[in-house]
CSV table of C-alpha atoms and ligand atoms in Angstrom, one decimal:
chain,number,residue,atom,x,y,z
J,1,MET,CA,109.4,11.2,122.4
J,2,TYR,CA,112.3,13.8,121.7
J,3,ASN,CA,115.4,13.0,121.2
J,4,LYS,CA,118.3,15.1,122.4
J,5,LEU,CA,119.1,17.0,119.7
J,6,GLU,CA,116.0,18.0,119.8
J,7,VAL,CA,115.7,18.9,123.4
J,8,GLU,CA,119.4,20.7,122.9
J,9,ILE,CA,118.3,22.9,120.6
J,10,ALA,CA,115.0,24.3,121.8
J,11,LEU,CA,116.8,25.1,124.7
J,12,LEU,CA,119.5,26.3,122.2
J,13,GLU,CA,116.5,28.6,121.0
J,14,SER,CA,115.6,29.8,124.2
J,15,LYS,CA,118.8,30.9,124.9
J,16,ALA,CA,119.5,32.8,121.8
J,17,ILE,CA,116.0,34.3,121.5
J,18,SER,CA,116.6,35.8,124.9
J,19,GLU,CA,119.8,37.3,123.9
J,20,ILE,CA,118.6,38.5,120.9
J,21,LYS,CA,115.6,40.2,122.3
J,22,THR,CA,118.0,42.0,125.1
J,23,ILE,CA,120.5,43.1,122.6
J,24,VAL,CA,120.1,46.8,121.7
J,25,SER,CA,122.7,47.4,119.5
J,26,LEU,CA,122.7,46.6,115.6
J,27,GLN,CA,126.7,45.7,116.7
J,28,GLY,CA,126.1,43.1,119.5
J,29,LEU,CA,123.3,41.4,117.2
J,30,GLU,CA,126.1,40.9,114.3
J,31,LYS,CA,128.3,39.5,117.0
J,32,ILE,CA,125.2,36.9,117.8
J,33,LYS,CA,124.5,36.3,114.1
J,34,LEU,CA,128.2,35.1,113.5
J,35,ASP,CA,128.1,33.1,116.8
J,36,TYR,CA,124.9,31.1,116.1
J,37,LEU,CA,125.1,31.4,112.4
J,38,GLY,CA,128.4,32.2,111.3
J,39,LYS,CA,131.1,29.9,109.6
J,40,LYS,CA,132.6,28.8,112.9
J,41,GLY,CA,129.3,29.1,114.6
J,42,ILE,CA,127.2,27.0,116.8
J,43,ILE,CA,125.1,25.8,114.1
J,44,ARG,CA,127.9,24.7,111.7
J,45,SER,CA,129.4,22.4,114.5
J,46,TYR,CA,125.8,20.7,115.1
J,47,PHE,CA,126.0,20.4,111.0
J,48,HIS,CA,129.8,18.9,110.9
J,49,ASN,CA,128.7,16.7,113.8
J,50,LEU,CA,126.0,15.3,111.6
J,51,LYS,CA,128.5,13.7,109.4
J,52,LYS,CA,129.3,11.3,111.8
J,53,ILE,CA,126.1,9.7,112.2
J,54,GLU,CA,125.7,6.6,109.7
J,55,ASN,CA,121.6,6.0,110.0
J,56,VAL,CA,120.7,7.6,106.7
J,57,GLU,CA,117.1,7.8,108.2
J,58,GLU,CA,118.4,9.4,111.4
J,59,LYS,CA,120.6,11.9,109.6
J,60,ARG,CA,118.0,13.5,107.3
J,61,LYS,CA,115.7,13.7,110.5
J,62,LEU,CA,118.7,15.5,112.6
J,63,GLY,CA,119.6,17.6,109.4
J,64,ALA,CA,116.0,19.0,108.9
J,65,ILE,CA,115.9,20.0,112.9
J,66,ILE,CA,119.2,21.7,112.2
J,67,ASN,CA,117.9,23.2,109.2
J,68,ALA,CA,114.5,24.3,110.5
J,69,PHE,CA,116.3,26.0,114.1
J,70,TYR,CA,118.7,28.2,111.3
J,71,ASP,CA,116.4,28.7,109.4
J,72,LYS,CA,114.1,30.4,112.6
J,73,LEU,CA,117.1,32.2,114.0
J,74,THR,CA,117.9,33.6,110.9
J,75,ALA,CA,114.1,35.0,110.4
J,76,ILE,CA,114.0,35.9,114.4
J,77,ILE,CA,117.6,37.9,113.8
J,78,GLN,CA,116.5,39.6,110.9
J,79,GLU,CA,113.3,40.7,112.5
J,80,ARG,CA,115.4,42.1,115.2
J,81,ALA,CA,117.5,44.0,113.3
J,82,SER,CA,115.1,46.4,111.3
J,83,ARG,CA,113.0,47.3,114.5
J,84,LEU,CA,116.6,47.8,115.5
J,85,LYS,CA,117.4,50.1,112.6
J,86,THR,CA,114.0,51.6,112.5
J,87,GLU,CA,114.6,52.8,116.9
J,88,GLU,CA,117.9,53.9,115.6
J,89,ILE,CA,116.6,56.0,112.7
J,90,ASN,CA,113.4,57.2,115.2
J,91,LEU,CA,116.4,57.9,117.9
J,92,LYS,CA,118.2,60.4,115.3
J,93,LEU,CA,115.2,62.2,114.2
J,94,GLN,CA,114.4,63.0,117.4
J,95,ASN,CA,117.5,64.0,118.5
J,96,GLU,CA,117.6,66.1,115.1
J,97,THR,CA,114.2,67.6,115.2
J,98,VAL,CA,113.9,71.1,113.9
J,99,ASP,CA,112.1,73.3,115.9
J,100,ILE,CA,109.2,74.5,113.4
J,101,THR,CA,107.7,77.3,115.6
J,102,LEU,CA,111.2,79.0,115.8
J,103,PRO,CA,110.5,82.2,114.2
J,104,VAL,CA,112.7,83.0,110.6
J,105,ARG,CA,115.4,85.0,110.8
J,106,PRO,CA,114.7,88.4,109.6
J,107,GLU,CA,115.4,89.1,105.8
J,108,LYS,CA,116.6,92.3,104.7
J,109,VAL,CA,114.4,93.4,101.5
J,110,GLY,CA,114.9,96.5,99.9
J,111,LYS,CA,112.1,99.0,98.9
J,112,ILE,CA,111.1,101.2,96.5
J,113,HIS,CA,112.2,104.6,97.4
J,114,LEU,CA,109.0,107.2,97.4
J,115,LEU,CA,110.3,109.0,94.3
J,116,THR,CA,109.9,106.4,92.3
J,117,LYS,CA,107.3,104.9,93.3
J,118,VAL,CA,105.3,109.0,92.5
J,119,ILE,CA,107.4,108.6,89.1
J,120,SER,CA,105.8,105.5,88.4
J,121,GLU,CA,102.0,106.7,89.5
J,122,ILE,CA,102.1,109.4,87.2
J,123,LYS,CA,103.9,107.3,84.4
J,124,PHE,CA,100.7,104.5,84.8
J,125,ILE,CA,97.9,107.3,84.7
J,126,PHE,CA,99.7,109.3,80.9
J,127,ALA,CA,100.2,105.6,80.0
J,128,HIS,CA,96.3,104.9,80.2
J,129,MET,CA,96.0,108.0,78.5
J,130,GLY,CA,97.7,107.3,75.5
J,131,PHE,CA,101.5,108.9,76.2
J,132,LYS,CA,104.0,107.1,75.4
J,133,ILE,CA,106.9,107.1,77.9
J,134,VAL,CA,110.6,108.1,76.7
J,135,ASP,CA,113.7,109.7,77.9
J,136,GLY,CA,116.6,111.8,77.0
J,137,PRO,CA,120.1,112.7,78.1
J,138,ASP,CA,120.8,114.8,81.3
J,139,ILE,CA,124.1,116.5,80.2
J,140,GLU,CA,122.6,118.6,77.4
J,141,ASP,CA,123.9,121.3,74.9
J,142,GLU,CA,122.7,124.4,75.2
J,143,PHE,CA,120.5,124.1,72.0
J,144,HIS,CA,118.2,121.0,73.3
J,145,VAL,CA,117.9,122.9,76.8
J,146,PHE,CA,117.4,126.8,75.7
J,147,ASP,CA,117.7,128.1,72.3
J,148,ALA,CA,115.5,125.4,70.4
J,149,LEU,CA,113.3,126.2,73.4
J,150,ASN,CA,113.0,130.0,72.5
J,151,THR,CA,114.9,131.1,75.6
J,152,PRO,CA,117.5,133.5,74.1
J,153,SER,CA,121.0,134.3,75.6
J,154,HIS,CA,120.6,137.1,77.9
J,155,HIS,CA,117.8,134.7,79.9
J,156,PRO,CA,118.7,134.7,83.0
J,157,ALA,CA,118.4,130.9,83.2
J,158,ARG,CA,121.5,130.7,81.0
J,159,GLU,CA,123.1,131.9,83.7
J,160,THR,CA,126.1,130.2,85.7
J,161,GLN,CA,124.3,130.6,89.4
J,162,ASP,CA,121.5,129.0,87.9
J,163,THR,CA,123.2,126.4,85.7
J,164,PHE,CA,126.0,123.5,86.1
J,165,TYR,CA,127.9,124.2,82.7
J,166,LEU,CA,130.7,121.3,81.9
J,167,THR,CA,134.0,122.2,81.5
J,168,ASP,CA,134.4,120.1,78.1
J,169,LYS,CA,132.2,121.6,75.0
J,170,MET,CA,131.4,119.4,71.9
J,171,ASN,CA,130.7,120.1,68.4
J,172,ASN,CA,131.7,123.5,69.6
J,173,GLN,CA,128.5,123.7,72.0
J,174,LYS,CA,128.5,124.5,75.6
J,175,MET,CA,127.6,121.2,77.5
J,176,LEU,CA,125.5,121.1,80.9
J,177,LEU,CA,123.2,119.2,82.7
J,178,ARG,CA,119.9,119.9,81.6
J,179,THR,CA,117.7,122.3,83.9
J,180,HIS,CA,114.3,121.0,83.3
J,181,THR,CA,113.2,117.6,81.1
J,182,SER,CA,111.6,120.5,78.0
J,183,SER,CA,114.8,119.6,76.5
J,184,VAL,CA,113.3,116.0,75.7
J,185,GLN,CA,110.5,117.8,73.7
J,186,ILE,CA,113.4,119.1,71.4
J,187,ARG,CA,115.0,115.7,71.0
J,188,ILE,CA,111.9,113.9,70.0
J,189,MET,CA,110.2,116.5,68.1
J,190,GLU,CA,113.8,116.4,66.0
J,191,LYS,CA,113.3,112.8,65.2
J,192,ALA,CA,109.2,112.9,64.8
J,193,LYS,CA,108.5,111.4,61.6
J,194,HIS,CA,104.9,110.7,62.4
J,195,PHE,CA,102.2,112.5,64.2
J,196,PRO,CA,100.6,113.0,66.9
J,197,ILE,CA,103.4,113.3,68.6
J,198,LYS,CA,102.2,112.3,72.5
J,199,ILE,CA,105.2,111.5,75.3
J,200,VAL,CA,106.3,111.8,78.4
J,201,ALA,CA,109.6,112.3,79.5
J,202,PRO,CA,110.5,111.7,83.5
J,203,GLY,CA,114.2,112.3,84.3
J,204,ARG,CA,116.0,114.3,86.5
J,205,VAL,CA,117.0,118.2,86.2
J,206,TYR,CA,119.7,119.7,88.0
J,207,ARG,CA,120.0,123.2,89.1
J,208,ASN,CA,122.3,125.7,91.4
J,209,ASP,CA,120.2,125.7,93.9
J,210,PHE,CA,120.2,124.5,97.9
J,211,ASP,CA,117.9,124.8,100.7
J,212,ALA,CA,114.6,123.9,102.2
J,213,THR,CA,112.8,124.1,99.2
J,214,HIS,CA,115.7,123.4,96.5
J,215,THR,CA,117.7,120.7,96.3
J,216,PRO,CA,120.5,120.6,93.1
J,217,MET,CA,119.0,117.3,91.5
J,218,PHE,CA,115.1,117.0,91.1
J,219,HIS,CA,112.8,114.8,89.1
J,220,GLN,CA,109.9,116.2,86.3
J,221,VAL,CA,107.7,114.8,84.2
J,222,GLU,CA,107.7,116.3,80.8
J,223,GLY,CA,104.6,115.8,78.4
J,224,LEU,CA,104.1,117.0,75.0
J,225,TYR,CA,101.3,116.4,72.7
J,226,VAL,CA,101.5,117.4,68.6
J,227,ASP,CA,99.3,117.5,66.1
J,228,LYS,CA,96.6,118.9,64.2
J,229,ASN,CA,94.3,121.3,65.7
J,230,VAL,CA,95.2,120.7,69.5
J,231,ASN,CA,94.1,123.4,71.7
J,232,MET,CA,94.0,124.8,75.3
J,233,GLY,CA,90.6,123.1,76.2
J,234,GLN,CA,92.4,119.7,75.3
J,235,LEU,CA,95.6,120.5,77.4
J,236,LYS,CA,93.2,121.6,80.3
J,237,PHE,CA,91.1,118.4,80.1
J,238,THR,CA,94.4,116.2,80.1
J,239,ILE,CA,95.8,118.2,83.3
J,240,HIS,CA,92.3,117.9,85.2
J,241,CYS,CA,92.6,114.0,84.0
J,242,PHE,CA,95.8,113.4,85.5
J,243,LEU,CA,95.7,115.5,88.8
J,244,LYS,CA,92.8,113.8,90.0
J,245,LYS,CA,93.5,110.7,89.2
J,246,PHE,CA,97.1,111.3,91.0
J,247,PHE,CA,95.0,113.2,94.1
J,248,ALA,CA,92.6,110.1,94.2
J,249,SER,CA,90.3,113.1,94.5
J,250,LYS,CA,87.4,113.6,91.9
J,251,ASP,CA,86.0,117.1,93.3
J,252,LEU,CA,89.5,118.2,93.5
J,253,LYS,CA,90.0,122.2,92.9
J,254,ILE,CA,92.1,123.1,90.1
J,255,ARG,CA,93.1,126.3,88.9
J,256,PHE,CA,95.2,127.6,85.6
J,257,ARG,CA,97.2,130.9,86.3
J,258,ASN,CA,98.4,132.9,83.2
J,259,SER,CA,102.0,132.4,83.3
J,260,PHE,CA,105.4,132.8,81.2
J,261,PHE,CA,107.4,130.2,79.7
J,262,PRO,CA,109.7,131.2,76.8
J,263,PHE,CA,108.6,128.3,74.9
J,264,THR,CA,105.1,128.3,75.5
J,265,GLU,CA,102.6,131.1,74.2
J,266,PRO,CA,99.7,131.1,76.1
J,267,SER,CA,101.3,130.0,79.3
J,268,ALA,CA,100.1,129.0,82.6
J,269,GLU,CA,101.1,127.6,85.8
J,270,VAL,CA,98.2,125.2,87.6
J,271,ASP,CA,97.7,125.3,91.1
J,272,ILE,CA,95.2,122.5,93.3
J,273,ASN,CA,93.4,123.4,96.5
J,274,TYR,CA,94.1,120.1,98.2
J,275,LYS,CA,92.8,119.7,101.6
J,276,GLY,CA,92.4,122.9,103.2
J,277,ASN,CA,92.0,126.6,101.8
J,278,LYS,CA,95.7,127.0,100.2
J,279,TRP,CA,96.7,127.0,96.6
J,280,ILE,CA,99.3,125.0,95.8
J,281,GLU,CA,101.4,125.5,92.4
J,282,VAL,CA,102.2,122.4,91.0
J,283,LEU,CA,103.3,122.1,87.4
J,284,GLY,CA,103.6,124.8,84.1
J,285,CYS,CA,102.1,124.1,81.1
J,286,GLY,CA,100.7,126.0,77.8
J,287,ILE,CA,100.2,126.1,73.9
J,288,VAL,CA,103.6,125.5,72.3
J,289,HIS,CA,105.1,128.4,71.2
J,290,PRO,CA,105.6,128.7,66.9
J,291,ASN,CA,109.6,129.4,67.4
J,292,VAL,CA,109.9,126.0,69.0
J,293,PHE,CA,108.2,124.5,66.1
J,294,LYS,CA,110.2,126.0,63.7
J,295,ASN,CA,113.6,125.4,65.9
J,296,VAL,CA,112.6,121.5,65.3
J,297,GLY,CA,111.4,122.0,61.7
J,298,ILE,CA,108.1,121.1,62.4
J,299,ASP,CA,105.3,123.4,60.3
J,300,ASN,CA,103.2,125.4,62.5
J,301,THR,CA,101.0,126.5,60.1
J,302,GLN,CA,99.6,122.9,60.2
J,303,TYR,CA,100.4,121.3,63.8
J,304,SER,CA,99.9,122.6,67.3
J,305,GLY,CA,100.9,121.5,70.5
J,306,PHE,CA,100.4,121.1,74.3
J,307,ALA,CA,103.3,121.0,76.7
J,308,PHE,CA,103.4,120.2,80.6
J,309,GLY,CA,106.3,119.7,83.1
J,310,ILE,CA,105.2,118.6,86.6
J,311,GLY,CA,107.6,118.7,89.6
J,312,VAL,CA,107.7,115.4,91.2
J,313,GLU,CA,109.0,116.3,94.5
J,314,ARG,CA,106.6,118.8,94.9
J,315,LEU,CA,103.6,116.4,94.0
J,316,ALA,CA,105.5,113.5,96.6
J,317,MET,CA,105.1,116.3,98.9
J,318,ILE,CA,101.4,117.1,98.9
J,319,LYS,CA,100.4,113.8,98.1
J,320,TYR,CA,102.6,112.6,101.1
J,321,GLN,CA,102.6,115.4,103.5
J,322,ILE,CA,106.2,115.8,103.6
J,323,ASP,CA,107.2,119.2,104.6
J,324,ASP,CA,111.3,119.6,104.0
J,325,LEU,CA,112.4,118.3,99.9
J,326,ARG,CA,115.6,117.6,101.6
J,327,ASN,CA,114.0,114.0,102.9
J,328,PHE,CA,113.8,112.6,100.0
J,329,TYR,CA,117.4,112.9,99.4
J,330,ASP,CA,119.6,112.7,103.0
J,331,ASN,CA,119.1,108.9,103.2
J,332,LYS,CA,117.5,108.6,106.7
J,333,ILE,CA,117.0,105.2,107.4
J,334,ASN,CA,113.7,105.6,109.5
J,335,TRP,CA,112.3,107.9,106.8
J,336,LEU,CA,113.2,105.7,104.1
J,337,ASN,CA,111.2,102.4,105.9
J,338,HIS,CA,108.2,104.7,106.4
J,339,TYR,CA,108.4,106.5,103.4
J,340,SER,CA,109.5,103.3,101.1
J,341,VAL,CA,107.1,100.6,99.8
J,342,HIS,CA,107.5,97.0,99.2
J,343,PHE,CA,108.1,96.0,95.2
J,344,ALA,CA,104.9,94.0,95.0
J,345,SER,CA,102.7,97.0,95.5
J,346,LYS,CA,102.0,99.5,92.9
F,401,DAH,N1,110.6,123.0,81.8
F,401,DAH,C1,109.5,124.2,83.2
F,401,DAH,C2,110.3,124.6,84.2
F,401,DAH,O1,111.5,123.8,84.3
F,401,DAH,C3,108.3,123.8,82.7
F,401,DAH,C4,107.5,123.7,82.0
F,401,DAH,C5,106.8,124.8,81.6
F,401,DAH,C6,107.2,122.5,81.2
F,401,DAH,C7,105.2,125.0,81.1
F,401,DAH,C8,106.4,122.8,80.0
F,401,DAH,C9,105.9,124.0,79.7
F,401,DAH,O2,106.3,122.1,79.2
F,401,DAH,O3,105.1,123.7,79.0
F,401,DAH,O4,110.1,125.5,85.1
């Protein structure tokens, strides 16, 4: 037997359930919750009416029914609320999807200029042969660029048409932009306390010249080895090793040609025969002149040495087949993109 309240509540329940099921917004659900379960809601009014019932047994029974309805409705509303929340989140996610198949925006990454790469290739090879990498100042005095290197004051290299002189003097000496990295030899030997000296010095050099084969600034790598009994054979061996490694060619043809530099005796120029039958000059070298040792206070009866000077642009032009020296410096974007390398590569 159902009593009247039970029937009423059963009807109310199915009404509430259908309302809850059809509601699609959390706001709407909140309103239903207030209507049924709120302080002024329907269920409250049933509890209120309970007070009027005198029969304790009857009161307990009806109270249990209302309570059960309250609990059931609370659970159904909670479940619906969590479903609506999930739906809301899913909808949001759907609308906010990121299309991961879209290509990323191109990022501008700087690259290493070919000359920087070639200089590091050269340093790398000599470092493996035990040479220390050093440097010296671009702005020099006449002593380090000329006098100490046994270059007399009437030598044509000292003329202003070849050398950029600065207007300021220092310690009463004319200052200039170094015309070769050989000045670093002098700076290193002046300070040397221990032997052997085994260095390479890469850097910029400056000459008052500008055409297809000359730029007013270019790069050299100077090499110097000083010890007891240093000889021409060691120089040749070192140059051979370097050039074969640099051009990645075991059977590179190399030729030493008699030459003259004021700071070496004997002196040689080195040519290579690279991919073809033309000989191309790549560097100058020789045995350190005794006067140079005298000028830096090294005992030339005990020590001897060899030196060499490499033209970086020239090596780069041969290896990477570039025919105009000015390409290195005119900063054309296509050229730079083509010849530059990414940071990661060696
Ligand atoms: N300094 C020379 C030049 O600029 C190159 C050179 C030749 C350097 C012979 C040397 C050397 O150390 O021994 O043309």
